[in-house]
Coordinates of C-alpha atoms and ligand atoms in Angstrom, one line a residue:
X696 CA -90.1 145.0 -22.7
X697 CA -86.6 145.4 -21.8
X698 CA -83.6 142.9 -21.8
X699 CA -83.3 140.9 -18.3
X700 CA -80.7 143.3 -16.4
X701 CA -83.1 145.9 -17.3
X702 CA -85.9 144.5 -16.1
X703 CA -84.5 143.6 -12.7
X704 CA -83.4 147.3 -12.9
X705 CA -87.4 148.4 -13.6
X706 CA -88.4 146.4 -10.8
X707 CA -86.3 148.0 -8.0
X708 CA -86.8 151.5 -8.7
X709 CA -90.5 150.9 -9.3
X710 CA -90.2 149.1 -5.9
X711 CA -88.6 152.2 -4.3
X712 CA -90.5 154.8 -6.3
X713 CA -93.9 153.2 -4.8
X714 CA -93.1 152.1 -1.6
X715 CA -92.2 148.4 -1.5
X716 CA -88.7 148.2 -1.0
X717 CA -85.8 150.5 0.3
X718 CA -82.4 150.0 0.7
X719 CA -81.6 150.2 4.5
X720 CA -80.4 153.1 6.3
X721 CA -80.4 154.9 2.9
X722 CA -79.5 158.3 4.4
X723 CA -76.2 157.0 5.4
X724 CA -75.8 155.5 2.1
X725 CA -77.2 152.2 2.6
X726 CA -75.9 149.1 4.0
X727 CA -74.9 146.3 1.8
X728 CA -77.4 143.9 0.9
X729 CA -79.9 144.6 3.8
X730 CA -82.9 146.3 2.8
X731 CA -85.9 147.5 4.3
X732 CA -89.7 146.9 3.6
X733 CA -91.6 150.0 3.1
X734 CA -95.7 150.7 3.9
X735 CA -96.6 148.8 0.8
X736 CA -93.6 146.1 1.4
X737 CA -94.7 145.6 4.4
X738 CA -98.3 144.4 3.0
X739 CA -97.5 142.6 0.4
X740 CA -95.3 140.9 2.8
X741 CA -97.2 139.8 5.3
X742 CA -99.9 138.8 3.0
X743 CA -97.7 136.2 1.1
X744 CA -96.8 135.2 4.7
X745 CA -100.4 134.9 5.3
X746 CA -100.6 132.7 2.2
X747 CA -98.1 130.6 3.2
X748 CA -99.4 129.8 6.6
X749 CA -103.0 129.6 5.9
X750 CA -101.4 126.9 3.3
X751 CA -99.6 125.1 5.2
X752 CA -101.1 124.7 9.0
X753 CA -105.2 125.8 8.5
X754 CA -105.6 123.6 5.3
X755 CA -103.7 120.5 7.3
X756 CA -105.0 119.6 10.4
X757 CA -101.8 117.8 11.7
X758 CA -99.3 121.1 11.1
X759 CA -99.3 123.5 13.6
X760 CA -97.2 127.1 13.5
X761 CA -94.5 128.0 16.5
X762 CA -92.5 131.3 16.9
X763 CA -89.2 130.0 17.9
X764 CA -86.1 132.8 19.3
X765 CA -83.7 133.4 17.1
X766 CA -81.1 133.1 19.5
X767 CA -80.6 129.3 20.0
X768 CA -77.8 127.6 22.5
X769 CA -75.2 127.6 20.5
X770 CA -74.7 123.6 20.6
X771 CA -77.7 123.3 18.1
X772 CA -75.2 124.7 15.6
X773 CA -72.6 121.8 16.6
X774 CA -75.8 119.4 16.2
X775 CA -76.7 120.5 13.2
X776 CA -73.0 121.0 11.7
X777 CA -73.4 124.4 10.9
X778 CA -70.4 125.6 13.3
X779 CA -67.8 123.0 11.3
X780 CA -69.3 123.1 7.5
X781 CA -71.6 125.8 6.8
X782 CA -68.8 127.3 4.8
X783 CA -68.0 129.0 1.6
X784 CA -64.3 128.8 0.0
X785 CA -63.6 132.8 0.4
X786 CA -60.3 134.5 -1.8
X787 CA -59.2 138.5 -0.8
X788 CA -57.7 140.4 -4.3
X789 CA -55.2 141.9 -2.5
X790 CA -55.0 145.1 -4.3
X791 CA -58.4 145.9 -4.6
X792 CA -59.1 144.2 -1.0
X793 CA -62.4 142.8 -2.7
X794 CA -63.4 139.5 -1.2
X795 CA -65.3 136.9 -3.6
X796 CA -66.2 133.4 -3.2
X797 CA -63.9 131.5 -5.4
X798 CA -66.2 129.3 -6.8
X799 CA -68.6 132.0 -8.0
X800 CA -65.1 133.7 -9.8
X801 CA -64.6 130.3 -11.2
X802 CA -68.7 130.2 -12.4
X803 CA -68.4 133.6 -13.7
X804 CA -65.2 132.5 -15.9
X805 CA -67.3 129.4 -16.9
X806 CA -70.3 132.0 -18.2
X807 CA -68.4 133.9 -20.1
X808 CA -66.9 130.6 -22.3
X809 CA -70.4 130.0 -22.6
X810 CA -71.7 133.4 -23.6
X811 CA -68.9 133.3 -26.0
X812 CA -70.1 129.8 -27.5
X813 CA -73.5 131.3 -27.8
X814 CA -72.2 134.3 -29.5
X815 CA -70.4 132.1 -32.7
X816 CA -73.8 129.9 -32.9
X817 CA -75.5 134.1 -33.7
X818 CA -73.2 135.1 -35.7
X819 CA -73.4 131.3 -37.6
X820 CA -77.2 131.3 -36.9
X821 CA -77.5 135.1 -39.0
X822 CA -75.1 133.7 -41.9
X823 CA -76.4 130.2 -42.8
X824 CA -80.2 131.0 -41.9
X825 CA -82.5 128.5 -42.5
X826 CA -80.0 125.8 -43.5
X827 CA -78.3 126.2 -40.4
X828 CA -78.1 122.8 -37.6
X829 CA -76.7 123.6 -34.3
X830 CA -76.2 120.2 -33.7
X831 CA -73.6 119.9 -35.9
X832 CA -72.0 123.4 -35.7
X833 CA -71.6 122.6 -32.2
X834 CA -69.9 119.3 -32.7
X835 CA -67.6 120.8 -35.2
X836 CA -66.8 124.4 -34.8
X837 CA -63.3 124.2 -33.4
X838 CA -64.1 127.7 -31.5
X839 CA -66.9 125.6 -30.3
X840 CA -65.2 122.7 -29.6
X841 CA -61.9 124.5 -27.6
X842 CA -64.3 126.9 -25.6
X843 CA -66.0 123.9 -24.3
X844 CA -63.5 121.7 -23.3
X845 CA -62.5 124.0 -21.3
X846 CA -65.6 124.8 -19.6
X847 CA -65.5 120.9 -19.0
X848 CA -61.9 120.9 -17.7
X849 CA -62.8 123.8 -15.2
X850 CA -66.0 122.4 -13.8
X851 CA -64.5 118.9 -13.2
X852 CA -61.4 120.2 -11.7
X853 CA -63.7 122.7 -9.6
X854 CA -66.1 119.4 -8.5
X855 CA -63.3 117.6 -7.5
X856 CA -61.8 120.4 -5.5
X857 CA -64.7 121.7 -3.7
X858 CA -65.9 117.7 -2.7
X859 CA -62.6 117.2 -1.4
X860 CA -62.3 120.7 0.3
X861 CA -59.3 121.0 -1.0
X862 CA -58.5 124.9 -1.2
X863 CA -55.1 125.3 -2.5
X864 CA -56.7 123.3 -5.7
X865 CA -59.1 126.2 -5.9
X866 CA -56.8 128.9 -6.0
X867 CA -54.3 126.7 -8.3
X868 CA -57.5 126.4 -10.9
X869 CA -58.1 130.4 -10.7
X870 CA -54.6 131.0 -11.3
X871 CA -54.4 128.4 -14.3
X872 CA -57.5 130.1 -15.7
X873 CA -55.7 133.9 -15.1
X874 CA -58.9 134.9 -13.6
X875 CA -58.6 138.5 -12.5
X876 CA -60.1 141.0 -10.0
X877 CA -63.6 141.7 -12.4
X878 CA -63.4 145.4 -10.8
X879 CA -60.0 146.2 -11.6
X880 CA -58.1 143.5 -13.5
X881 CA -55.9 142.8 -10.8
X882 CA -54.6 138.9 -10.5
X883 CA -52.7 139.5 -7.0
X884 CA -55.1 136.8 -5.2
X885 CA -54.6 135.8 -0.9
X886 CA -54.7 132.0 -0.7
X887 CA -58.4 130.5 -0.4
X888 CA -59.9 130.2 3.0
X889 CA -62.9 128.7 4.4
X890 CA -65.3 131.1 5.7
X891 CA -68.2 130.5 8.0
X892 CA -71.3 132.2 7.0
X893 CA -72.7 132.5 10.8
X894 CA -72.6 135.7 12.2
X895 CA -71.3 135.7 15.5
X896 CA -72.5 137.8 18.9
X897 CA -71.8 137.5 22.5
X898 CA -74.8 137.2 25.3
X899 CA -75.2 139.3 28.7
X900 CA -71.9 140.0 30.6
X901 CA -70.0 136.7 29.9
X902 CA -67.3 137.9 27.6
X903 CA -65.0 135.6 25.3
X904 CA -65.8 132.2 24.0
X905 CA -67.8 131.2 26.8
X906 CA -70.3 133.8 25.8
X907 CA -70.7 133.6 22.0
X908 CA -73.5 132.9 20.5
X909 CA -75.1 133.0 16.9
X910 CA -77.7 134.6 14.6
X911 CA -79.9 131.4 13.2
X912 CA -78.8 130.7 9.9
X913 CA -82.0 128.7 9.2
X914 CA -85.4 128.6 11.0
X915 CA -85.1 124.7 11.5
X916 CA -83.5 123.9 14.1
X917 CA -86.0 126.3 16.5
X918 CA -88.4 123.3 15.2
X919 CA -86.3 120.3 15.6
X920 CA -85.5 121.6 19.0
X921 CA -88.8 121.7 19.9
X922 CA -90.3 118.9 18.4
X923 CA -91.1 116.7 21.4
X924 CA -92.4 119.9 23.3
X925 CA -94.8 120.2 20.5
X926 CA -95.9 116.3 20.1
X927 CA -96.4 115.9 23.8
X928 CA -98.2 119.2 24.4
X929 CA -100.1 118.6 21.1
X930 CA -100.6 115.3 21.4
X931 CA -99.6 115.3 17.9
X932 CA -99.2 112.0 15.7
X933 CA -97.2 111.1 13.4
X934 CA -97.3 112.2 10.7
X935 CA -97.2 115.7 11.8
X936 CA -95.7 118.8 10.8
X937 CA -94.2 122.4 12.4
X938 CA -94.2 125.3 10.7
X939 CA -92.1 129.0 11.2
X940 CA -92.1 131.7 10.1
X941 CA -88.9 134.1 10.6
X942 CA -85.6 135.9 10.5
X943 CA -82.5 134.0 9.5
X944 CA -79.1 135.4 8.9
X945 CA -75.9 134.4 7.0
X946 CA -72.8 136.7 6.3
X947 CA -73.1 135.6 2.4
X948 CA -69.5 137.2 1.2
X949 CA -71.3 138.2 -2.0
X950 CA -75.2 139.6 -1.9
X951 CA -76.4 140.9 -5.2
X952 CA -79.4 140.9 -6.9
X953 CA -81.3 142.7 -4.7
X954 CA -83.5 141.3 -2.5
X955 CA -82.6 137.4 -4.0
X956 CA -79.4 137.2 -1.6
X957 CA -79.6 139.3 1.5
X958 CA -77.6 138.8 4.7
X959 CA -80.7 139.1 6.8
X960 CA -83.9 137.4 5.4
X961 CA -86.9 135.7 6.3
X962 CA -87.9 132.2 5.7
X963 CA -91.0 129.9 5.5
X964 CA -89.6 126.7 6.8
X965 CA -92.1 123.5 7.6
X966 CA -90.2 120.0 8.9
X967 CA -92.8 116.9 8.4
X968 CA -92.0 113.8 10.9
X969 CA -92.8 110.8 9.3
X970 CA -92.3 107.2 9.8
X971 CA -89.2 105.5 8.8
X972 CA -89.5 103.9 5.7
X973 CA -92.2 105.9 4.7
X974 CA -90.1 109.4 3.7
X975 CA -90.6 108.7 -0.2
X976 CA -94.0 109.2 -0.4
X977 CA -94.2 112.4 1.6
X978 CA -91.4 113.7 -0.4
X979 CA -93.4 113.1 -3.4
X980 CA -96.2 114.2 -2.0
X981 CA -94.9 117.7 -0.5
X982 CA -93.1 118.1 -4.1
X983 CA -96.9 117.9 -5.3
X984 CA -98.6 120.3 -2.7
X985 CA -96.0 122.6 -2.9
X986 CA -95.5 123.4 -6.8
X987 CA -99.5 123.8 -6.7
X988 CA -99.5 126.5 -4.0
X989 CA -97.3 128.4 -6.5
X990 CA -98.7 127.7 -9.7
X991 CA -102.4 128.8 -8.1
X992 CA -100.9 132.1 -7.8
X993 CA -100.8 132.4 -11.6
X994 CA -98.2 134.1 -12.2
X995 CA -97.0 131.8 -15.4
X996 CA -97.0 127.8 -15.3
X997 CA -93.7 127.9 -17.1
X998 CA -91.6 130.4 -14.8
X999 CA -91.5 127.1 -12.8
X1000 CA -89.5 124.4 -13.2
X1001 CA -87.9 121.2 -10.4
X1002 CA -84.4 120.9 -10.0
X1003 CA -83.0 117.6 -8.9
X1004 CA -80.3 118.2 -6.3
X1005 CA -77.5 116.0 -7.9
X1006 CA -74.8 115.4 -5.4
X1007 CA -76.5 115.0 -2.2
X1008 CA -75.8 116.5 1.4
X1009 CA -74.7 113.5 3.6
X1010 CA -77.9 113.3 5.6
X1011 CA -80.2 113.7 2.9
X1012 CA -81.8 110.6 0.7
X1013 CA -83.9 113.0 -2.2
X1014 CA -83.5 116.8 -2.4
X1015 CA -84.7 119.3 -4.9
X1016 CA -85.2 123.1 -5.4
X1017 CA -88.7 124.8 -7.2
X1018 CA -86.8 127.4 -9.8
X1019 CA -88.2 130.5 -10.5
X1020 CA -87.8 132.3 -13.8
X1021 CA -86.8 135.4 -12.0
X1022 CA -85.2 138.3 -14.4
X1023 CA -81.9 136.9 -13.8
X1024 CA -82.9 133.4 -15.1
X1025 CA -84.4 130.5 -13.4
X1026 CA -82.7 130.3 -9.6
X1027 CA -83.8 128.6 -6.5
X1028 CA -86.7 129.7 -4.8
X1029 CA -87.2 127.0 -2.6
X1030 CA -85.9 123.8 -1.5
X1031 CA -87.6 120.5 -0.2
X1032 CA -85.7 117.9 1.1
X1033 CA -85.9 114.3 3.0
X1034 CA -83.3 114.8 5.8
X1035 CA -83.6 111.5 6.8
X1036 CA -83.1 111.1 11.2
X1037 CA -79.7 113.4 10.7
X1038 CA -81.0 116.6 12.6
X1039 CA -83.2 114.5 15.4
X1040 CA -80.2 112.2 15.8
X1041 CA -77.4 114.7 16.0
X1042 CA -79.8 116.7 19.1
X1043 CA -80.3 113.3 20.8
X1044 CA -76.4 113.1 20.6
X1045 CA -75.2 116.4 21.7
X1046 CA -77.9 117.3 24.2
X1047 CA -78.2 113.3 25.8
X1048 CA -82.4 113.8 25.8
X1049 CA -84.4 111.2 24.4
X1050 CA -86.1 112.7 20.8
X1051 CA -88.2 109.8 20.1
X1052 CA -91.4 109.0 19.0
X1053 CA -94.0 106.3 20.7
X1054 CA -96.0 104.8 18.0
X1055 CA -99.0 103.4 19.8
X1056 CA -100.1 101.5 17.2
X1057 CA -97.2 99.1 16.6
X1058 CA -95.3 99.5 20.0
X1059 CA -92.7 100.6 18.9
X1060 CA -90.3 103.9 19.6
X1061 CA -88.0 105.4 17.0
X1062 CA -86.6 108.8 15.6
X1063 CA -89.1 109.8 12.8
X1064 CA -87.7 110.5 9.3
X1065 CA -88.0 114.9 8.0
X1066 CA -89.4 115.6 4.8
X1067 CA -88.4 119.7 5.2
X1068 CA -90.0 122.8 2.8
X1069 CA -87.9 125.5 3.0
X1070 CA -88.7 129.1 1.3
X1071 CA -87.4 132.4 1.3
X1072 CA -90.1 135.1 1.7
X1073 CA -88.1 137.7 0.4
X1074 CA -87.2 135.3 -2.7
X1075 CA -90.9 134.7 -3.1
X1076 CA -91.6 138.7 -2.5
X1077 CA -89.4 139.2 -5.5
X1078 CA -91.0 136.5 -7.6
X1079 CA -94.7 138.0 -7.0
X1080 CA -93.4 141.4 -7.8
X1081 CA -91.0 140.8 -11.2
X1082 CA -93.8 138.7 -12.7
X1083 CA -96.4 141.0 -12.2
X1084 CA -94.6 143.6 -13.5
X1085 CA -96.4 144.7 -16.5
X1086 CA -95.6 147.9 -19.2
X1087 CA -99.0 147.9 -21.3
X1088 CA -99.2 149.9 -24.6
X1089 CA -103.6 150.6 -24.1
X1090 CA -106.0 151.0 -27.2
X1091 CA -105.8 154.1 -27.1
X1092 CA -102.1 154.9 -27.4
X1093 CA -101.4 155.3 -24.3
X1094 CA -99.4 153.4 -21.7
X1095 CA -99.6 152.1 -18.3
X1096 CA -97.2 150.1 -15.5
X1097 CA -99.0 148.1 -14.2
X1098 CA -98.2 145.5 -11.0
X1099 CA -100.6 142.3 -11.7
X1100 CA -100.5 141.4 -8.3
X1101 CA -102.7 138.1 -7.9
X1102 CA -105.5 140.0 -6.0
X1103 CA -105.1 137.8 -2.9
X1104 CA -101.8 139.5 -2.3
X1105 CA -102.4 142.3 -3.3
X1106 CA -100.8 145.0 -0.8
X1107 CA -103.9 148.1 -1.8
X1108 CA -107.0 145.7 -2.2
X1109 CA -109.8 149.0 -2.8
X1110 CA -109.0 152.7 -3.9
X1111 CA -111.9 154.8 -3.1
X1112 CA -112.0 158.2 -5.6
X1113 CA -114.7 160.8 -5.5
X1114 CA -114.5 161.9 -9.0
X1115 CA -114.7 165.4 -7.4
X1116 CA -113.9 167.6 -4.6
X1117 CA -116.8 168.8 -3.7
X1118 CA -120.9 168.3 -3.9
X1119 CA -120.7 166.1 -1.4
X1120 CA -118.5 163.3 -2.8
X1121 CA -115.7 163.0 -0.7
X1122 CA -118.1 163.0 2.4
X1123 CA -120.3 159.8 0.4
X1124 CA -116.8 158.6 -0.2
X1125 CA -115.5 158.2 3.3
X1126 CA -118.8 156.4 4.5
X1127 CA -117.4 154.0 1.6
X1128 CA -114.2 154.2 3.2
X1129 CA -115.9 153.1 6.9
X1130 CA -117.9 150.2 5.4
X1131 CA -115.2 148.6 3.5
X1132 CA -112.0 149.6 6.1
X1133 CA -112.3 147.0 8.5
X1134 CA -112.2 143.9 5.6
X1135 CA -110.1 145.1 3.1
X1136 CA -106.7 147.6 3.2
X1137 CA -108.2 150.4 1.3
X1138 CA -106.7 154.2 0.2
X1139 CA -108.9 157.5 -0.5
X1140 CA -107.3 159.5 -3.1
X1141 CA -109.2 162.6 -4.3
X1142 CA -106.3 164.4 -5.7
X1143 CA -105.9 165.1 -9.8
X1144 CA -108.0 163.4 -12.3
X1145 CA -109.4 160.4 -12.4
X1146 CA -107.1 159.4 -14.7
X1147 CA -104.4 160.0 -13.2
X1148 CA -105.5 158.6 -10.0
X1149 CA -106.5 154.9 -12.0
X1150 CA -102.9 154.6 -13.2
X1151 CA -101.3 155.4 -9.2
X1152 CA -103.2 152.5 -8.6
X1153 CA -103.1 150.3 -11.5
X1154 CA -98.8 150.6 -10.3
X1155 CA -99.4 149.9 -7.2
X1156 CA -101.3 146.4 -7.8
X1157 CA -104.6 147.7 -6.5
X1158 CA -107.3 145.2 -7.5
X1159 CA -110.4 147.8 -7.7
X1160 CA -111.2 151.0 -8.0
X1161 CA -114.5 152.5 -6.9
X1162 CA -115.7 156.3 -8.5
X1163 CA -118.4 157.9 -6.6
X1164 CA -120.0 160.4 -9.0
X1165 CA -122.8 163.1 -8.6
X1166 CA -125.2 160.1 -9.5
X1167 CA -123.9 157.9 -6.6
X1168 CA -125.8 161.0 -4.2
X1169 CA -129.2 159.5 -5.9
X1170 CA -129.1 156.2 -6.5
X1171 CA -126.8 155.0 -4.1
X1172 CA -124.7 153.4 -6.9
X1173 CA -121.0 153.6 -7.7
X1174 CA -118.1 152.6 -10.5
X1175 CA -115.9 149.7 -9.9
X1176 CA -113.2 149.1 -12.3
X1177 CA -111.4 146.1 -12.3
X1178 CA -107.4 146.1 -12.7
X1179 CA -106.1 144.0 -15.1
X1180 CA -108.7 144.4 -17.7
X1181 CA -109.9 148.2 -16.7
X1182 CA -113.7 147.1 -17.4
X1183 CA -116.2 149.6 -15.1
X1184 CA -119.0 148.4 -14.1
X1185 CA -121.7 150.0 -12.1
X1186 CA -123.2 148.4 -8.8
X1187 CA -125.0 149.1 -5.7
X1188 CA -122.8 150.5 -3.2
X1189 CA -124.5 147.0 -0.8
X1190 CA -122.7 145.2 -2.7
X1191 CA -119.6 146.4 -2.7
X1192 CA -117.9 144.1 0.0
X1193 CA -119.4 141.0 -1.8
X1194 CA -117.7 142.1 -4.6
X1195 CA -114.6 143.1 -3.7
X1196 CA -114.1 139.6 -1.0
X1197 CA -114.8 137.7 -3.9
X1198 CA -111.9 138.6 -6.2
X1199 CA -109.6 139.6 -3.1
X1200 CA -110.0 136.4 -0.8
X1201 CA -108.0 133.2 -0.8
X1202 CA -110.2 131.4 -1.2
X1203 CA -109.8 131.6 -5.2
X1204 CA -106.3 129.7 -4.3
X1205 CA -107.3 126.6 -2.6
Ligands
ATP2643 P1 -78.6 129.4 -2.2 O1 -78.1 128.1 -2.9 O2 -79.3 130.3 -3.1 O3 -77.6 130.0 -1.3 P2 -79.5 127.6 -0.2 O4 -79.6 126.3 -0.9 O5 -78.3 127.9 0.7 O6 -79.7 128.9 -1.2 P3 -81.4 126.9 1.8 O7 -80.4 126.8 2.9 O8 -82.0 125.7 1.3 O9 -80.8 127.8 0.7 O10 -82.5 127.9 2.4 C1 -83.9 127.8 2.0 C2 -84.4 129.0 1.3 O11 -84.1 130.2 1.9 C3 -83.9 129.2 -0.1 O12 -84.6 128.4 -1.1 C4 -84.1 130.7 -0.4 O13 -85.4 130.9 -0.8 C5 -83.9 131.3 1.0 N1 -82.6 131.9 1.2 C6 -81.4 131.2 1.5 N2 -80.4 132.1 1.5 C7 -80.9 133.4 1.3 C8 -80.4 134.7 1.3 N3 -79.1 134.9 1.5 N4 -81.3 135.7 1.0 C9 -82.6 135.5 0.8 N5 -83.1 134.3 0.8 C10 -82.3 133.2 1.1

């Protein structure tokens, strides 16, 4: 299979050839990093949504879902500190009038020392073979040793700069490192600036300040604003949950990689209220539930790994992202955090209501602690799809793409193919089609050969195909051939949907 790049590059045309994925408003050229979801998008989508909040409020009896606006009053986002620091240092090249975020020009400088490093342990690797120790080339290669001190120098200066906000450091460091424009060379840099990544609109007639108000940049505040409306009218207990589904927005000054870093996204966001004191253990334990919804996927055990949030945001106690092996390397795919009373506080503050909890088993009244599990859908879309991307050379000689699509998700679930056009196949076919429509999202295809038709499927990620043949008009039997390892099998047409709802179900993931 191809390098990493290329593979990300396989995935998005196959996602645009088939249907999944589009870039937006493609006829006018697109619009940078927005995309839209196309017929098959759109079902895989909702499916992994489905996953998600079957997961999170059917299979827990004290979380229950809302559907909050995304327009808010814009004092959450002064509660919630997202008007004064959800910020990214932002530097204009002034002859190419490309904007970047100067730390990621400063990452980029670091990863190319790196790739450099990793280049002279090759090129040592492919001289001394088998007698070589990386250890000690590392330790003593002066190439080595000057191309990481460097990288050291830069990432402590950079640390110190960005924890102190302090911007004219930044620009100081890029300019000591003679970091230029990547596009065109050019080292004529603006100052650094602080950027807010909100985006901003105005409400009904009221123009000017007054009337501004923003695009959620997260899901959670709809909950934390909500939370008492939910206990009371729930007459939930603590500890208790909220889930959301939904749109969130953030002007990210770069989005690449696809769908990974969009300006408009959706997120699967659940905030657990817990009892002071008690926040460790349901950290632990949502750490726990959470990596085993993935891994029941199966998609790969190892494309997952826990990263330990080291310098903490000041109203968290323990944070940490679930990495996914995506093809660029192992990035965050979702983050779970202990926010501590911050966001409950902060409401209580600004908005002068009460957002307090009555415990009435000890008495007592006080702001409940949030363990929070925050995902991207479109981060998890791409993470279903890249891993289940599949090139297969067959027995045969032949070769097939193939999406391995845990059937659950699966977008297609049935394809029903008369072999031929005629004899009365296609009209046995579509009572098929009846029976099974209702349960399972199904396609009828009865052009080309079978053939043919097995592999449109097999790239789609459909999960079974069933072949009615001149036989089928006797003895009311059909072929069903299973994806992943193209076995046929014939059955009684009766049992079809028994079948078919016990590979597609999701049940198989709980
Ligand atoms: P990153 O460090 O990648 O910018 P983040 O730490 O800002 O992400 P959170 O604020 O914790 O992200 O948001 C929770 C989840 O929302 C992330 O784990 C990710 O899956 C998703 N997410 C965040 N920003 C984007 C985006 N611009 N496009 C798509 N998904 C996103």
């Amino acid at each position: 299979m191809a390098n990493q790049d290329d593979k990300l590059k396989l995935v998005i045309s196959h996602a645009k050839e088939y249907g999944f994925v589009f870039p937006s408003s493609e006829i006018y050229d697109g619009l940078s990093a927005t995309y839209d979801y196309g017929q098959l998008g759109a079902e895989l989508k909702q499916n992994i949504r489905n996953y998600w909040w079957t997961a999170m409020t059917r299979m827990h009896q004290n979380i229950v879902g809302i559907d909050a606006a995304i327009f808010m009053h814009p004092t959450t986002w002064k509660a919630s500190g997202h008007v004064d620091a959800f910020n990214d240092p932002l530097i204009d090249n002034k002859d190419s009038k490309k904007r970047y975020r100067a730390d990621v020009l400063l990452e980029d400088y670091m990863a190319k020392s790196q790739a450099k490093i990793s280049r002279e342990i090759d090129k040592a690797k492919a001289r001394f073979g088998d007698a070589f120790d990386e250890e000690k080339f590392r330790a003593t290669n002066p190439n080595v040793l000057r191309a990481q001190e460097k990288i050291n120098a830069v990432q402590a200066k950079m640390k110190a700069a960005l924890e102190a906000s302090d911007l004219e450091a930044l620009k100081y460091l890029i300019d000591e490192c003679e970091i230029a424009d990547p596009e065109t060379g050019s080292r004529n840099w603006t100052e650094v600036r602080q950027f807010n990544l909100m985006f901003k609109t105005e409400m009904g007639a009221v123009s000017g300040e007054a009337g501004i108000i923003y695009l959620r940049p997260e899901t959670a505040q709809g909950i934390f604003v909500n939370f008492l409306n939910v206990q009371k009218s729930g007459r939930m207990k603590i500890p208790f949950g909220i889930a959301q589904v939904g749109k969130a927005f953030r002007n990210e000054i770069i989005a690449r990689q696809f769908i990974f870093r969009m300006r408009e996204f959706e997120q699967m966001e659940m905030q657990f209220f817990v009892k002071p004191g008690t926040e460790m253990e349901w950290y632990n334990y949502w750490k726990d539930t959470r990596i085993k919804w993935h891994k029941a996927l199966g998609l790969g055990e190892e494309n997952y790994k826990f990263h330990d949030h080291i310098k903490l945001a000041h109203y968290a106690n323990a944070a940490c992202d679930i990495e996914f092996n995506f093809p660029m390397g192992f990035k965050e795919l979702e983050g779970i955090h202990s926010r501590t009373d911050f966001d409950l506080s902060s409401h209580e503050k600004f908005s002068g209501k009460k957002l307090r909890y009555f415990d009435p088993e000890s008495n007592e009244s006080y702001v409940p602690f949030v363990i929070e599990t925050s995902i991207g859908l479109d981060r998890m879309f791409l993470a279903v799809l890249a891993a289940s991307y599949k090139e297969e050379k067959l027995d045969d000689g032949s070769e097939r793409t193939v999406l391995a699509i845990p059937a659950a998700l699966a977008p297609v679930k049935v394809a029903v193919l008369p072999l031929v056009k005629k004899d009365g196949l296609p009209e046995k076919a579509k009572e098929i089609v009846d029976m099974l429509k209702l349960d399972f999202n199904l396609q009828y295809d009865d052009k080309d050969a079978i053939g043919r038709r097995y592999r449109r499927q097999d790239a789609i990620g459909t999960p079974f195909c069933v072949t009615i043949d001149n036989e089928t008009l006797n003895d009311n039997c059909v072929t069903i051939r299973e994806r992943d390892s193209m076995k046929q099998e014939r059955v009684e047409i009766a049992k079809l949907p028994e079948i078919i709802r016990g590979k597609v179900g999701m049940q198989g993931l709980f």
